[in-house]
Coordinates of C-alpha atoms in Angstrom, one line a residue:
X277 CA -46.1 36.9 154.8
X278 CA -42.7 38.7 154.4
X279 CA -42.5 37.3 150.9
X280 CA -45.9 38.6 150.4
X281 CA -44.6 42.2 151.6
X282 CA -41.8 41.9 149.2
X283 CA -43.6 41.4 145.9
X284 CA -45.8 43.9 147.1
X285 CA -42.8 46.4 147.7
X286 CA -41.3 45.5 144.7
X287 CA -44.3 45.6 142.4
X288 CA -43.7 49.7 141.7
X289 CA -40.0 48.8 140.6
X290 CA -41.5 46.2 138.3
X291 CA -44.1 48.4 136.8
X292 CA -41.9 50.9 135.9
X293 CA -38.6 48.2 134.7
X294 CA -42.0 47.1 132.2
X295 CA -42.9 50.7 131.4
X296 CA -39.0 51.3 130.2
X297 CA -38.9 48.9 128.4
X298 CA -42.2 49.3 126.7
X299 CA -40.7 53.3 126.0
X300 CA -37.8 51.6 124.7
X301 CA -39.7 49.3 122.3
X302 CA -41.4 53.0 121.1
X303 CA -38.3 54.7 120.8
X304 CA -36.7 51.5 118.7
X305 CA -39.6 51.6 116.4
X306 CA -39.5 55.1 116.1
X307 CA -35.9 54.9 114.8
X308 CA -36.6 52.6 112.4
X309 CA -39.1 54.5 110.9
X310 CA -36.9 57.2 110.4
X311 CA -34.1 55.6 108.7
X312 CA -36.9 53.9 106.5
X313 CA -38.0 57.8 106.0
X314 CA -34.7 58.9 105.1
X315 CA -33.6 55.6 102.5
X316 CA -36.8 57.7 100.8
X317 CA -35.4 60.8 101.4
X318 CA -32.1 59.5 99.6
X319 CA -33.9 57.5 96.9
X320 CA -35.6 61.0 95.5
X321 CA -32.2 62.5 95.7
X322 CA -30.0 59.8 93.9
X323 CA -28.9 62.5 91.2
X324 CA -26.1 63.7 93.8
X325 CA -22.6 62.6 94.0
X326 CA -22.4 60.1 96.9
X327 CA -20.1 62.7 99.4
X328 CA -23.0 64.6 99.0
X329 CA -25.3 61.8 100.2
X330 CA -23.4 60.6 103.1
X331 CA -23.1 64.2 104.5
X332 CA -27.0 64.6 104.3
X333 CA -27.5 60.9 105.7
X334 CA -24.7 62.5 108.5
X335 CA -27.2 65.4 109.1
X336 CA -30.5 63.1 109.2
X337 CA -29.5 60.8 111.6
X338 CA -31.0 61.9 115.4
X339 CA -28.2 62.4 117.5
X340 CA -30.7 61.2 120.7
X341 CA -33.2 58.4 121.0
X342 CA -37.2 60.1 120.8
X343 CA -39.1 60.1 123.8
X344 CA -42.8 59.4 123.1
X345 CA -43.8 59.8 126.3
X346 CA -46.7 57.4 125.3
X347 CA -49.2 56.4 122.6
X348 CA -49.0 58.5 119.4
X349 CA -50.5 58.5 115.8
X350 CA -47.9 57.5 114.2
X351 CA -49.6 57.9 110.7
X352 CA -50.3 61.5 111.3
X353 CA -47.5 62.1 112.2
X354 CA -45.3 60.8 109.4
X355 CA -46.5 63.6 107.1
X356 CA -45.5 66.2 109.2
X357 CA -41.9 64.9 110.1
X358 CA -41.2 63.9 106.8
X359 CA -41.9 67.6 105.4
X360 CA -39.9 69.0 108.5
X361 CA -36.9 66.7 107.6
X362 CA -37.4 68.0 103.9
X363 CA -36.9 71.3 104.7
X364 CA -34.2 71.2 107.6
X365 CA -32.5 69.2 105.0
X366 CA -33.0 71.8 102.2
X367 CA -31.9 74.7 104.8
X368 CA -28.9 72.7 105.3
X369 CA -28.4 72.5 101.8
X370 CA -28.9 76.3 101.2
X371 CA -26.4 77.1 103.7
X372 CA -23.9 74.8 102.6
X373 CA -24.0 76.5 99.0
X374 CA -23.5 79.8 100.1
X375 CA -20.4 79.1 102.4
X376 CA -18.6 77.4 99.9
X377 CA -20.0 80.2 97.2
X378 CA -18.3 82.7 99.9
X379 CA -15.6 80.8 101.6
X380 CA -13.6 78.6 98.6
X381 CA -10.8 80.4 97.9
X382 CA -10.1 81.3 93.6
X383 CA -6.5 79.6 94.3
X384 CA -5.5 76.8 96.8
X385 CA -3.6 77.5 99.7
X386 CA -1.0 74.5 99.1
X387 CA 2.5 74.4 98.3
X388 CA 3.5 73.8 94.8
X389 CA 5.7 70.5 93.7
X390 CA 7.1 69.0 91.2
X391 CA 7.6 65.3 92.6
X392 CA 9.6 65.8 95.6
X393 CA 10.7 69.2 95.2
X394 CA 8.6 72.6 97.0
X395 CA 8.7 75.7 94.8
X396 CA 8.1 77.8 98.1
X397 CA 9.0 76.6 101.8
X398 CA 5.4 76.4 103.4
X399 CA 2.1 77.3 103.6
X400 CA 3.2 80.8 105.4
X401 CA 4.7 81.6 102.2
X402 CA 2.0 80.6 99.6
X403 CA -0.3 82.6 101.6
X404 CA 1.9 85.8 101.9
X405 CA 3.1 85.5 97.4
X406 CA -0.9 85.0 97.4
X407 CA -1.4 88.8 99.1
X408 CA 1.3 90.2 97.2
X409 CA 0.4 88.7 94.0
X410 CA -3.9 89.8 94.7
X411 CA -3.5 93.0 95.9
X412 CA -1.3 93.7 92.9
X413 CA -3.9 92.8 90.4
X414 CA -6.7 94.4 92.1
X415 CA -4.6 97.8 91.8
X416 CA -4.4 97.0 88.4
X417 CA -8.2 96.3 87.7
X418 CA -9.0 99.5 90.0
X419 CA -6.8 101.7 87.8
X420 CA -8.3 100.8 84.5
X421 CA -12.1 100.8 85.7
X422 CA -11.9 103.9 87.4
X423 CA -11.2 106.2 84.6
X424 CA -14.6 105.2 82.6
X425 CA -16.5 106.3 86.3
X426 CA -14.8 109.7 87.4
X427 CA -12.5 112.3 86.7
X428 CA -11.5 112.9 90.2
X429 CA -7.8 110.5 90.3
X430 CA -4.5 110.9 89.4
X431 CA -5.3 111.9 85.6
X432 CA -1.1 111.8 84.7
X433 CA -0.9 108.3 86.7
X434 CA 0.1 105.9 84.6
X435 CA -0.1 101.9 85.3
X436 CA 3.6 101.4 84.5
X437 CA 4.9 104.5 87.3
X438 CA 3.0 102.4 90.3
X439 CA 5.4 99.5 89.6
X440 CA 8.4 100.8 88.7
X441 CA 8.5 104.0 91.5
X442 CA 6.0 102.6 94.2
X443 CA 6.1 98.4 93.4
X444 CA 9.1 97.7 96.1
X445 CA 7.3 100.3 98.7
X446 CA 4.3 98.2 98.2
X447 CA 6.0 94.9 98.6
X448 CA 6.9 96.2 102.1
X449 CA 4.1 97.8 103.1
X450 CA 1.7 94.4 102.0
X451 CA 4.4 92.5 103.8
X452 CA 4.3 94.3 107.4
X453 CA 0.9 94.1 106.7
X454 CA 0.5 90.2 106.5
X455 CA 2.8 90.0 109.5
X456 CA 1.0 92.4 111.9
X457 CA -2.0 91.6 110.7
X458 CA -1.6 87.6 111.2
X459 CA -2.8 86.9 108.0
X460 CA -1.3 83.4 107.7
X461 CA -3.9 82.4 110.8
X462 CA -6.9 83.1 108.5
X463 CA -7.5 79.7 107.3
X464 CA -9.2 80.6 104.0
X465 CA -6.6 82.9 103.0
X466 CA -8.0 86.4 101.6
X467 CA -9.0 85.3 97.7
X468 CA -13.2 84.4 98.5
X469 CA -15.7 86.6 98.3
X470 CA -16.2 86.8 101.9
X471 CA -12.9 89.1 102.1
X472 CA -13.1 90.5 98.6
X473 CA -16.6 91.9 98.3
X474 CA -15.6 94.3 101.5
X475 CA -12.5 95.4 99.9
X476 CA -14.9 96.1 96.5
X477 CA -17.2 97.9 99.0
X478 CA -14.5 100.2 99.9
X479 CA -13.5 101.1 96.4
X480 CA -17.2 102.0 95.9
X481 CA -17.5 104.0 98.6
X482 CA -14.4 106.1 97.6
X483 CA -15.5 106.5 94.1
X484 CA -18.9 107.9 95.1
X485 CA -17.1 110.7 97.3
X486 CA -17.0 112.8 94.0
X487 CA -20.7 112.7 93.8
X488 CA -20.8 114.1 97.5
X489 CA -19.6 118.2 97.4
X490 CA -18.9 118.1 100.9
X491 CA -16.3 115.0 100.5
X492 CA -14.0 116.6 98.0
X493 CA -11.5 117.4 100.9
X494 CA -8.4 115.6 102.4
X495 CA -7.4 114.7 106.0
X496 CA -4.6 117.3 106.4
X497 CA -4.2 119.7 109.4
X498 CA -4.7 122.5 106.4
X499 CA -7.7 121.6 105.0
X500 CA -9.3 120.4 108.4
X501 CA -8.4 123.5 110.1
X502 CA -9.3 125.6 106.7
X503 CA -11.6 124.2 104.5
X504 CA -13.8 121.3 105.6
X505 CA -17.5 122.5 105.3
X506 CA -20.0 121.9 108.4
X507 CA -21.1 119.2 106.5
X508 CA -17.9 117.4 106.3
X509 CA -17.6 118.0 109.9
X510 CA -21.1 116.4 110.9
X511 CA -20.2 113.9 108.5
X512 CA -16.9 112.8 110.6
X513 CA -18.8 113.0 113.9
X514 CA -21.6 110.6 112.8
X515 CA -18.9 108.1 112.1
X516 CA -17.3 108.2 115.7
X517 CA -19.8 106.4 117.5
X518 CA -19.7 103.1 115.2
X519 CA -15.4 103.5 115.0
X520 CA -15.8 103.8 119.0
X521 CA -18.0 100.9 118.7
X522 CA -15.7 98.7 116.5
X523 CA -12.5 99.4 118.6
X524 CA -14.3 98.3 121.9
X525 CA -15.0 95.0 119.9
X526 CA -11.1 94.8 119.9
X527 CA -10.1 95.7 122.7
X528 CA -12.8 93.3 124.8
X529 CA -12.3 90.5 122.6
X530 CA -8.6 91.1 123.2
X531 CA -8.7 91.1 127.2
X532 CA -11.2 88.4 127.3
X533 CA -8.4 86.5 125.6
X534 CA -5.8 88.1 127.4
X535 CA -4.1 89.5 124.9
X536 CA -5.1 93.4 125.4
X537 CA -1.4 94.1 126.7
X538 CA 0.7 92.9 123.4
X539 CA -2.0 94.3 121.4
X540 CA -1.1 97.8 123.0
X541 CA 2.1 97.7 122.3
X542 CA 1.9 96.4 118.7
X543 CA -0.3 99.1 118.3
X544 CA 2.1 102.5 120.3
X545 CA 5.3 100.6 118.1
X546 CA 3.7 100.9 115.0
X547 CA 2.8 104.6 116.0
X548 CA 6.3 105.1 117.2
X549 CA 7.5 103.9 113.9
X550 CA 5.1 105.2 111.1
X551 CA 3.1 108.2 112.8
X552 CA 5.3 109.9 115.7
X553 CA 8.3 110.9 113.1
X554 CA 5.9 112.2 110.6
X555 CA 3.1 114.0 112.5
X556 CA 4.7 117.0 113.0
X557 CA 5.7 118.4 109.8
X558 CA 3.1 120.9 108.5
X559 CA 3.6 118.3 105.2
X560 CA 1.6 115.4 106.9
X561 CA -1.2 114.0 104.7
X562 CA -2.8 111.4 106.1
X563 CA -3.2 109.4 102.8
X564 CA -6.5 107.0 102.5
X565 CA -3.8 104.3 101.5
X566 CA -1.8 104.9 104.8
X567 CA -4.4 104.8 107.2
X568 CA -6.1 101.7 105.7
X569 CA -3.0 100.0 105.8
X570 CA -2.3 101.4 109.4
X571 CA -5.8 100.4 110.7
X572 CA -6.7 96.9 108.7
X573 CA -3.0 95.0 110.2
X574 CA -4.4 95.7 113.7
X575 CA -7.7 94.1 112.8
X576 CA -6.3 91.1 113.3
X577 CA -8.9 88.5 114.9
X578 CA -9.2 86.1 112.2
X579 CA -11.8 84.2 113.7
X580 CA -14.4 86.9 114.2
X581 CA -16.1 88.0 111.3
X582 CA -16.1 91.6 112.1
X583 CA -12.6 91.6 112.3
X584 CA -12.0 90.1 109.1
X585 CA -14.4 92.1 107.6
X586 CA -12.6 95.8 109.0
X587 CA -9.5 94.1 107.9
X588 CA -10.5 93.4 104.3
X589 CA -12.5 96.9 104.1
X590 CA -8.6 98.8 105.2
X591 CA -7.5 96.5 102.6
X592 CA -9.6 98.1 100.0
X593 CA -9.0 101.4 101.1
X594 CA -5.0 100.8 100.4
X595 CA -5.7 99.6 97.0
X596 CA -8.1 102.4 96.2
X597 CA -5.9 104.8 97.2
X598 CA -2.7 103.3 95.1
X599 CA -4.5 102.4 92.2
X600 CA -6.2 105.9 91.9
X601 CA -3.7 108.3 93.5
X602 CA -0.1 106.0 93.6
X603 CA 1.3 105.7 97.0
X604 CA 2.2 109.3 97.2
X605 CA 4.4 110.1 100.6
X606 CA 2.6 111.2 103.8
X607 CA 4.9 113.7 104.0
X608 CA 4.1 114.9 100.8
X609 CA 6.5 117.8 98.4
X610 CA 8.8 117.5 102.1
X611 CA 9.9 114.5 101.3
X612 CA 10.2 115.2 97.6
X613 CA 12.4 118.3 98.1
X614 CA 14.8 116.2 100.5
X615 CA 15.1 113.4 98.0
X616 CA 15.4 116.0 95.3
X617 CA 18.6 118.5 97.2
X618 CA 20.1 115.1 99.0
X619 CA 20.5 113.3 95.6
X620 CA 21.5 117.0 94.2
X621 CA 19.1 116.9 91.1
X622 CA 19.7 119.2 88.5
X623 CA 15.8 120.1 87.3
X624 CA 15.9 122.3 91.0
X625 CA 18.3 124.8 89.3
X626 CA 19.9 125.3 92.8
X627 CA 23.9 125.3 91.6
X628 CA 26.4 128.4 91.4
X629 CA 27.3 129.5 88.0
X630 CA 30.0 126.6 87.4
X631 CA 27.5 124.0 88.9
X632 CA 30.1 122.7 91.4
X633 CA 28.7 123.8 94.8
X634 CA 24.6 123.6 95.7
X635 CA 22.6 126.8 97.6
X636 CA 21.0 125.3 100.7
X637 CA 18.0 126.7 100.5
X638 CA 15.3 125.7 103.0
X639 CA 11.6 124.9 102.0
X640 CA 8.6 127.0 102.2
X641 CA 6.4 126.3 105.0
X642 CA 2.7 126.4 104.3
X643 CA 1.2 129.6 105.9
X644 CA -2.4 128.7 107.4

């Protein structure tokens, strides 16, 4: 009797050890089928390099065994997984092209030897001579297209003047750039199309401004508190909700990484250095090359996209406003006239009849 009682208690465990194993025995056959499905998958495919093949047999493969949960037509059903496997596989494909049409940098990132011997020390380096060297040429190409597109630039600007009178002030500026802006985090470096095609969509917004009437005006406390039409002013007040936007971005992702309080004070130094000084003269022009290098370095969360993509966009923005204008001072003919009377040059006509002894003379202040 009590053995009775125990096969008959024991008869549900049983059952079910034969009903997991029978699942099992599904699940097996199952897995086979698919590999046989994907050997045909790789057969109609055998044109590609074998990298190429391994990844897509890396994709195929399930990552979990199938439950059935019972009986199935397995010949219906091989159509239909065969064709979703096709085209999860051709998805896979698809995307694969575009990130490496969008993310392979035009030059590598590596430090270059002869043998033994490193031209530059380290991959910090390569990526900082590559930002110098890019930005450089993109002024270039900027300043040659833009005079078969519009008259509005710099007409007496020439090519030559950028690099000799602004090249060394550019060095610096790209180079505070790179550091504030953590550039040499950004594991593709800046030469793909993902970072290049904002900085072209910068340019093209700046060169249709002369199309625009209401546009033709700069950001100085003169024309703002003279000239900009209503238009200009709607225009500028349309645009604060999405800049409100994008600087919330930065300053949550910052605090979520807790990070918000160095990114404060990066960002009151660099006003303390660059802004603070140079506010208060009735001379301050608030060049579009100075504020897109001021903005883009503190759009520095390389692995965001939106970051990146503000960052590249500022990037443009300084080239634009080089390549078209030069790197004119934000202090404008104040700084000018102090270079001019504290290096004494004669084309101000400022000297006594035996040209010994200079006139202070102070500058006209503009009257609003």
């Amino acid at each position: 009797k009590i053995m009775a009682i125990d096969e008959e208690n024991l008869k549900p465990e049983v059952d079910k050890t034969k009903s997991d194993l029978d699942r099992t025995k599904k699940q097996r056959k199952k897995m086979d089928e698919e590999q046989q499905l994907n050997q045909r998958l790789f057969r109609t495919h055998s044109d590609e390099t074998s990298d190429d093949s391994r990844e897509r047999a890396h994709l195929l493969e399930p990552s979990e065994p199938i439950d059935t949960g019972g009986e199935e037509d397995n010949d219906n059903n091989d159509g239909g997984e065969e064709t979703y496997l096709v085209e999860s596989q051709r998805s896979r494909r698809l995307k694969q092209f575009f990130e490496q049409f969008f993310y392979t940098t035009l030059l590598p990132d590596t430090v270059p030897s002869v043998g033994s011997v490193n031209f530059v020390e380290g991959e910090f380096t390569v990526k900082l001579l590559k930002f110098i060297v890019w930005t450089f040429i993109l002024i270039a190409v900027i300043h040659k297209v833009v005079p078969f597109l519009t008259d509005d630039r710099d007409q007496d600007l020439e090519l030559w003047q950028i690099l000799v009178f602004d090249g060394n002030l550019i060095v610096c500026d790209l180079t505070v750039f790179f550091l504030v802006g953590r550039m040499w985090r950004q594991q593709l470096g800046i030469d793909h199309l993902g970072f290049l095609l904002w900085a072209v969509l910068a340019n093209v917004y700046f060169q249709l401004q002369p199309y625009f009437h209401f546009l033709q005006h700069s950001a100085t406390l003169y024309e703002m508190h003279c000239k900009w039409p209503w238009k200009l002013w709607v225009f500028a007040l349309t645009l604060i909700p999405f800049i409100a936007y994008i600087v919330f971005l930065h300053i949550f992702y910052a605090y979520k990484n807790g990070i918000l309080v160095i990114k404060i004070m990066e960002v009151l130094l660099c006003l303390v250095f660059f802004v603070i000084p140079l506010a208060p003269s009735p001379y301050f022009h608030l060049h579009h090359w100075f504020a897109g290098w001021l903005l883009g370095m503190h759009s520095n969360f390389s692995d965001v996209w939106w970051s990146r993509a503000l960052m590249a966009y500022c990037w443009g923005m300084y080239i634009n406003g080089v390549a078209v204008y030069g790197r004119d001072p934000v202090l404008s003919c104040e700084y000018s006239y102090f270079l001019s009377v504290d290096q004494e040059c004669p084309y101000l006509e400022c000297y006594d009849g035996n040209g010994t002894e200079m006139i202070e003379e102070s500058m006209i202040t503009p009257d609003w």
